[in-house]
Short mmCIF file of C-alpha atoms in Angstrom, two decimals:
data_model
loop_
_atom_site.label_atom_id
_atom_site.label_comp_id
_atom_site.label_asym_id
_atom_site.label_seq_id
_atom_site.Cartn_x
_atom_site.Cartn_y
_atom_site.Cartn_z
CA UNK A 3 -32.90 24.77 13.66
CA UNK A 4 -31.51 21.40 14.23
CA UNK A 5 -33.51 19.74 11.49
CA UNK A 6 -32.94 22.72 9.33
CA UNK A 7 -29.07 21.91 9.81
CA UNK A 8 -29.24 18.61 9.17
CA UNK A 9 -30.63 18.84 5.85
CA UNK A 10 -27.97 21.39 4.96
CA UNK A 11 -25.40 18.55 5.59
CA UNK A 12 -27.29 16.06 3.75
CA UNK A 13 -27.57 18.40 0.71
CA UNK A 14 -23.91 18.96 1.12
CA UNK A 15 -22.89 15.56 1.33
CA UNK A 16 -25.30 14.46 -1.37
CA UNK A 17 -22.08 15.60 -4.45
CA UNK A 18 -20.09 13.34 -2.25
CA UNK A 19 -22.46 10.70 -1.95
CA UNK A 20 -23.34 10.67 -5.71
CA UNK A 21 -19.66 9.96 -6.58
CA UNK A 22 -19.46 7.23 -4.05
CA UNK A 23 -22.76 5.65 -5.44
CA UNK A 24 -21.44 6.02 -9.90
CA UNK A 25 -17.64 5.72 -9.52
CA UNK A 26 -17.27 2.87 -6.44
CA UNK A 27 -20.54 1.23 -5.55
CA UNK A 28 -22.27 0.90 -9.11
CA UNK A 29 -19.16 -0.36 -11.08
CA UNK A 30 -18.38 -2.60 -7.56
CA UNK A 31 -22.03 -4.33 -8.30
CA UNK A 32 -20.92 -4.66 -11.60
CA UNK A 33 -17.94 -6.55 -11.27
CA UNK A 34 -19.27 -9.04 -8.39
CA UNK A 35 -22.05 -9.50 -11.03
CA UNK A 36 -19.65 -10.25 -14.10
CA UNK A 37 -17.48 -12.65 -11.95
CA UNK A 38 -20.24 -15.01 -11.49
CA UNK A 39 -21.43 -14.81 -15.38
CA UNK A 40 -20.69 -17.58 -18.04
CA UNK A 41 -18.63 -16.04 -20.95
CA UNK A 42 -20.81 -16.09 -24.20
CA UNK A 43 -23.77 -17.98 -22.26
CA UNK A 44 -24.31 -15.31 -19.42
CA UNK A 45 -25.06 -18.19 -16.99
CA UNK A 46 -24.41 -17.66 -13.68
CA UNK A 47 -21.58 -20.18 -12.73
CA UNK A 48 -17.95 -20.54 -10.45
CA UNK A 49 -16.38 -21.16 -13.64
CA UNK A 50 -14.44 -18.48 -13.54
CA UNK A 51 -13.41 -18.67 -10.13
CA UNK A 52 -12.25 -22.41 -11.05
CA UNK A 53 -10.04 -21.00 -14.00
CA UNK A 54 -8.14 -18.95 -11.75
CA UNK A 55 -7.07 -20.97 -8.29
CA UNK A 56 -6.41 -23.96 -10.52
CA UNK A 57 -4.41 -22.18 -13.31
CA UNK A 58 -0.92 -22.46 -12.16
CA UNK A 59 -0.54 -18.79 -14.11
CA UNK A 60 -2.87 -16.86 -12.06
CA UNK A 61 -2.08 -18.36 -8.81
CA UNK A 62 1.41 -17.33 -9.45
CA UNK A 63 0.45 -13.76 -9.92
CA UNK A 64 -1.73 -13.80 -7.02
CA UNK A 65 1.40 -15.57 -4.74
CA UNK A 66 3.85 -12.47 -6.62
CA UNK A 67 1.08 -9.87 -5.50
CA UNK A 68 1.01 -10.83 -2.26
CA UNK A 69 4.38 -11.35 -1.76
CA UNK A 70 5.26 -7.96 -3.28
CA UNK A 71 2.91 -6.65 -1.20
CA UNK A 72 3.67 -7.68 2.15
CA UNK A 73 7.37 -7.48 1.95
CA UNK A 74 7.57 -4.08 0.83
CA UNK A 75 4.81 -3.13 3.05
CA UNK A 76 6.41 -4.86 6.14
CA UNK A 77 9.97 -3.16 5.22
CA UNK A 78 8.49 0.55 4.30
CA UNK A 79 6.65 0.52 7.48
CA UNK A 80 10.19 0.07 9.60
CA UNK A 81 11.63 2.33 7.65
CA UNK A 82 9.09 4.66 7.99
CA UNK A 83 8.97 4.01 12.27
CA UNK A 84 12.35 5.49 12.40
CA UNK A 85 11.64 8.51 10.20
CA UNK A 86 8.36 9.44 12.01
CA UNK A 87 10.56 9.35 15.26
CA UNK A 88 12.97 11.59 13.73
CA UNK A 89 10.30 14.29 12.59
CA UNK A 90 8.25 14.17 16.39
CA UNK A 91 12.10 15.13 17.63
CA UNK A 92 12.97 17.70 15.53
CA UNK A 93 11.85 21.18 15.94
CA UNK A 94 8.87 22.98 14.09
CA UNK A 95 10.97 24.43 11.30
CA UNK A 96 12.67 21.11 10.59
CA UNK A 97 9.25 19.65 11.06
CA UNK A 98 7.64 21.46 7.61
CA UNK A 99 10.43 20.91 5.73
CA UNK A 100 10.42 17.01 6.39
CA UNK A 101 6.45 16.99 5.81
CA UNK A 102 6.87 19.05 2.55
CA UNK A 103 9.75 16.76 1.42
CA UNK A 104 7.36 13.36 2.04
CA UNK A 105 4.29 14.73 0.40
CA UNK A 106 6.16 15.64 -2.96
CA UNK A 107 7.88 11.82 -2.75
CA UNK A 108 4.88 10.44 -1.28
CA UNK A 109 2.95 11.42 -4.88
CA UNK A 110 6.35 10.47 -6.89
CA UNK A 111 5.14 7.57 -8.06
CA UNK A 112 3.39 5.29 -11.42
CA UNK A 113 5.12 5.70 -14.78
CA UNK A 114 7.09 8.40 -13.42
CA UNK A 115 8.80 6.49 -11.00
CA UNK A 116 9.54 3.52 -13.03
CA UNK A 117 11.19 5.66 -15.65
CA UNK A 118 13.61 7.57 -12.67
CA UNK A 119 14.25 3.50 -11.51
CA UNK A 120 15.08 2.51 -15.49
CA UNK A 121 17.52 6.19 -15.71
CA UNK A 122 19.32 4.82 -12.37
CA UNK A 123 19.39 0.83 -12.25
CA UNK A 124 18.52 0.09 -15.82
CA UNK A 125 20.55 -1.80 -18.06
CA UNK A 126 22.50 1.23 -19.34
CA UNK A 127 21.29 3.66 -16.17
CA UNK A 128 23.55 5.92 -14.25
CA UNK A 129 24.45 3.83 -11.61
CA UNK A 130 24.63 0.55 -13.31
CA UNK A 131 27.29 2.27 -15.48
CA UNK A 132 29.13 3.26 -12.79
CA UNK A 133 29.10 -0.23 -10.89
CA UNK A 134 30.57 -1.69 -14.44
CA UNK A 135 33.24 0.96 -14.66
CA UNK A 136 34.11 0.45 -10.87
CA UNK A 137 33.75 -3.36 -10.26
CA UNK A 138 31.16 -2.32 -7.59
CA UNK A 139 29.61 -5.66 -6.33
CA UNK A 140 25.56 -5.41 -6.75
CA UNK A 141 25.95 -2.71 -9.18
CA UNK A 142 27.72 -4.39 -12.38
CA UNK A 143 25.10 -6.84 -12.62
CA UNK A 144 22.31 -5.64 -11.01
CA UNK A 145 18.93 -6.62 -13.14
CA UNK A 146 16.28 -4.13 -11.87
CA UNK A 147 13.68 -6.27 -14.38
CA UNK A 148 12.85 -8.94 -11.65
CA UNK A 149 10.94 -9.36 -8.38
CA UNK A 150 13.48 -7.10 -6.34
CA UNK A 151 13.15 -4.35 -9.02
CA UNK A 152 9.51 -4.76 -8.18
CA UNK A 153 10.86 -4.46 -4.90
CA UNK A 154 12.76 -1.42 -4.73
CA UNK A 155 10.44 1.07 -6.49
CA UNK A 156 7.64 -0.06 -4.18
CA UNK A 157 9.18 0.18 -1.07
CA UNK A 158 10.26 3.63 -2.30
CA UNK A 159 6.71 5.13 -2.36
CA UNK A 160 5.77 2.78 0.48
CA UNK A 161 8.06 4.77 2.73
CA UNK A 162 6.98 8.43 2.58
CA UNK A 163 3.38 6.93 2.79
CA UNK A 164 3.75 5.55 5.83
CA UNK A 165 6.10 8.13 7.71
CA UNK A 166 3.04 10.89 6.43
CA UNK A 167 0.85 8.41 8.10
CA UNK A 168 2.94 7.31 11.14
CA UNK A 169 4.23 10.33 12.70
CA UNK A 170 1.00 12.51 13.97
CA UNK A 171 0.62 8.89 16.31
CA UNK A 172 3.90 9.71 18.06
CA UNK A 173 2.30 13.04 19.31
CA UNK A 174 0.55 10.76 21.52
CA UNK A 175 3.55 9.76 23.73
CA UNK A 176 4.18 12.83 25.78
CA UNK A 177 6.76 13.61 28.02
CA UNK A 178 5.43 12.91 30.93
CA UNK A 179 5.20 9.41 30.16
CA UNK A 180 9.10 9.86 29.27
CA UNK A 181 9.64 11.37 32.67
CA UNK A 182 7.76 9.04 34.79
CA UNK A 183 9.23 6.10 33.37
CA UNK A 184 12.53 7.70 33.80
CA UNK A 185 11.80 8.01 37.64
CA UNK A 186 10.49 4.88 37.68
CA UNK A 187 14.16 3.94 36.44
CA UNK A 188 12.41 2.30 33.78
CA UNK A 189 15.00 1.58 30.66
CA UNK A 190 14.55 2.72 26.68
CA UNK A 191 13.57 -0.72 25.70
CA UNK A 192 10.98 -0.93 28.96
CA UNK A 193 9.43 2.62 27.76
CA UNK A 194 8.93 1.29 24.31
CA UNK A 195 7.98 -2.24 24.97
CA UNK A 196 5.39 -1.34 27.39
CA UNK A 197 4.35 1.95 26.70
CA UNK A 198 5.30 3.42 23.42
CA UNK A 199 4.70 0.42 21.28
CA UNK A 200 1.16 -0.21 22.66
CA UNK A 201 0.34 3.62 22.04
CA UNK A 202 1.93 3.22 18.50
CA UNK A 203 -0.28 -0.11 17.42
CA UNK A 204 -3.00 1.27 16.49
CA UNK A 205 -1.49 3.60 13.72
CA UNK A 206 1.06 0.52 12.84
CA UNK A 207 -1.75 -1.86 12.25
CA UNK A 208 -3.59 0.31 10.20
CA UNK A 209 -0.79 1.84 8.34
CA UNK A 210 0.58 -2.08 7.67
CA UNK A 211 -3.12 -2.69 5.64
CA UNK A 212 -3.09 0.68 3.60
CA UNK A 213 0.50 0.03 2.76
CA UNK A 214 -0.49 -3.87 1.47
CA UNK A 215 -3.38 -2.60 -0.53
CA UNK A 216 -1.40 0.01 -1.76
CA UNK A 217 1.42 -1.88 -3.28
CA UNK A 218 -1.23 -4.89 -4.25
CA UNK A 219 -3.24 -2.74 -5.98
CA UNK A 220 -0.40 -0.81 -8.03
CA UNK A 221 -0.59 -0.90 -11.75
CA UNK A 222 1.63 1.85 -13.06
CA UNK A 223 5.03 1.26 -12.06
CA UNK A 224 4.99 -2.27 -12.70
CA UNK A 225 3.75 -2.17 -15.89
CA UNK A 226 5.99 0.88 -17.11
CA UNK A 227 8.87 -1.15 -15.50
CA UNK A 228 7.93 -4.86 -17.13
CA UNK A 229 4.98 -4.33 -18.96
CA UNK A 230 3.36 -8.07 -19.39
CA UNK A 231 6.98 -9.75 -18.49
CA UNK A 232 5.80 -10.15 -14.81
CA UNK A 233 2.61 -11.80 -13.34
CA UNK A 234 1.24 -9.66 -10.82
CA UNK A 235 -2.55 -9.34 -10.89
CA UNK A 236 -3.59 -5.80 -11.56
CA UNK A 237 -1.60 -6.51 -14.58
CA UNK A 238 -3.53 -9.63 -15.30
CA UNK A 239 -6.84 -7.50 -15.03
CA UNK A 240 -5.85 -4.73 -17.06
CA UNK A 241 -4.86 -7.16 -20.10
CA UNK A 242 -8.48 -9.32 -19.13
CA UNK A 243 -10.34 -5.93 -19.65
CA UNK A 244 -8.55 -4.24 -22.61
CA UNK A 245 -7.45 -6.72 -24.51
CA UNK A 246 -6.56 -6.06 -27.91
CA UNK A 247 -7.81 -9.29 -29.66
CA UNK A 248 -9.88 -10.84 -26.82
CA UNK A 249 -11.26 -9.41 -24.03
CA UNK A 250 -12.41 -11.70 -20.82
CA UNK A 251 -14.51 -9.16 -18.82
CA UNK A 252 -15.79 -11.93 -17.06
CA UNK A 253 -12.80 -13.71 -15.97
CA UNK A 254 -10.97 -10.49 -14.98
CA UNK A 255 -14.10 -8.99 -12.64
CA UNK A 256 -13.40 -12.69 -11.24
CA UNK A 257 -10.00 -11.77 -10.74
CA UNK A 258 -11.02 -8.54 -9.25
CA UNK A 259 -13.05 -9.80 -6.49
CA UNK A 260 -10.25 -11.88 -5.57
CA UNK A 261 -7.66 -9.12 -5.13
CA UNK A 262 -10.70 -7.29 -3.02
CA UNK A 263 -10.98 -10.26 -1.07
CA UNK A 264 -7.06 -9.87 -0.41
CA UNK A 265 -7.26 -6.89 0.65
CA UNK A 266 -10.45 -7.35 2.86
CA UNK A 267 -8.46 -10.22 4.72
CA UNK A 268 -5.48 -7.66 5.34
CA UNK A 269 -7.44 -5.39 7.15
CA UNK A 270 -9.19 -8.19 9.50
CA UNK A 271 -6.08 -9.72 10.29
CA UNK A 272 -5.01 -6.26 11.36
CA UNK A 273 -7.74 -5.45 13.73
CA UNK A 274 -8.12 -9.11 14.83
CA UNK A 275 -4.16 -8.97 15.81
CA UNK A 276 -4.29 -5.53 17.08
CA UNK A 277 -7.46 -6.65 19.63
CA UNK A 278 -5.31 -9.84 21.12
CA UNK A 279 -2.55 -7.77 21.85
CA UNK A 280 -4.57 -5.38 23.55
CA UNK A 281 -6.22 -8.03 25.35
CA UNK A 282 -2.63 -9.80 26.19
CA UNK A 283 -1.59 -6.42 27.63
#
């Protein structure tokens, strides 16, 4: 019976494992393939490689990617600490609503987004209008086409991301670790510092590198907001790949593995600082 079972789940799992294999592995192998290939030649070479980390252009757009990233990542994720608190203290009802709420902004995101952005803080949008009518400071002038529009609109979908993410982890601090701290006449910032935070780490860390490769790897909303204005690097692959007059297939698959690589080191550094503090405590 158990063998019998266990062939069920592998024919179950093989739909699952076929997509894995055509749509991630296969075009993976691919692009690590492509990124070592001479343009024209076919030649296996670093050229590519080269042409990027000493091309003052594409090391910008890696430094804007990862800056984007980080910051937006770093600020959605406090944001987000404070709204996952708020849903594990509110009652059931309350509790669905807040969850519905998150997963409709959660998946309000792409072109979508960066149109709502352009209708609000755009040159002519509602409340840019209104700051210029009203003298409001930060509104008048406000020009959402640079790095803190970038900003904004990705620490808007960073936010309900991470609460969704966050807030099942606070479920893990129950009240009697509340209560014996209390009789231990331990303060709020003792509880947290030495029991809530450690508890919460794990789900932090991890939120902190889905967040980073979230916003690193967003295409959409930049490009509906400044199209090929801005040098981030998923744009710079999407123009390498569909070029209308040249394409560099080569030179963007390079790019690619470099942005994998980024997000690869994320993650590490996650579980490498989540181990020391576990060891420190």
């Amino acid at each position: 019976m158990q063998k019998n079972e266990k062939r069920k789940y592998l024919i179950l799992l093989l739909p699952f494992a076929l997509l894995i294999l055509l749509f991630e592995l296969m075009p993976l192998a691919n692009i690590f393939i492509n990124s070592f290939l001479e343009p024209g030649t076919g030649g296996i070479t670093l050229s590519n490689f080269m042409i990027i980390f000493t091309s003052d252009y594409y090391v910008m757009s890696i430094q804007n990617s990862v800056f984007v990233a980080l910051l937006s990542a770093f600020i959605g994720i406090a944001i987000a600490l404070l709204g996952a608190y708020a849903i594990h203290t509110v009652g059931d009802r309350m509790k669905k609503f807040y969850i519905t709420i998150l997963n409709m902004t959660s998946n309000f995101q792409g072109i979508v987004l960066a149109f709502a952005f352009i209708l609000l803080l755009g040159n002519s949008g509602i409340l840019t209008t209104l700051g210029e009518r009203w003298n409001l400071s930060g509104l008048n002038n406000y020009d959402l086409y640079t790095t803190s529009g970038i900003l904004i609109t990705f620490i808007y979908f960073q936010i309900p991301l991470a609460t969704l993410l966050l807030y099942p982890s606070f479920d893990g601090i129950k009240t009697e670790y509340k209560e014996a701290a209390s009789l231990m006449n331990a303060t709020t910032w003792q509880f947290w510092s030495k029991i809530g935070l450690p508890l919460l780490l794990p789900s932090i860390f991890g939120t902190l590198s889905v967040l980073f490769s979230n916003a690193l790897a967003a295409y959409a909303t930049p490009y509906a907001l400044l199209g090929n204005n801005y040098a981030l690097v998923p744009i710079r692959i999407s123009a390498m790949f569909t070029g209308d007059v040249v394409q560099q297939v080569e030179l963007g698959s390079a790019l690619s593995i470099v942005m994998l690589v980024l997000m690869s080191t994320m993650t590490v550094l996650s579980n490498s600082l989540l181990k020391k503090f576990r060891k420190g405590v």
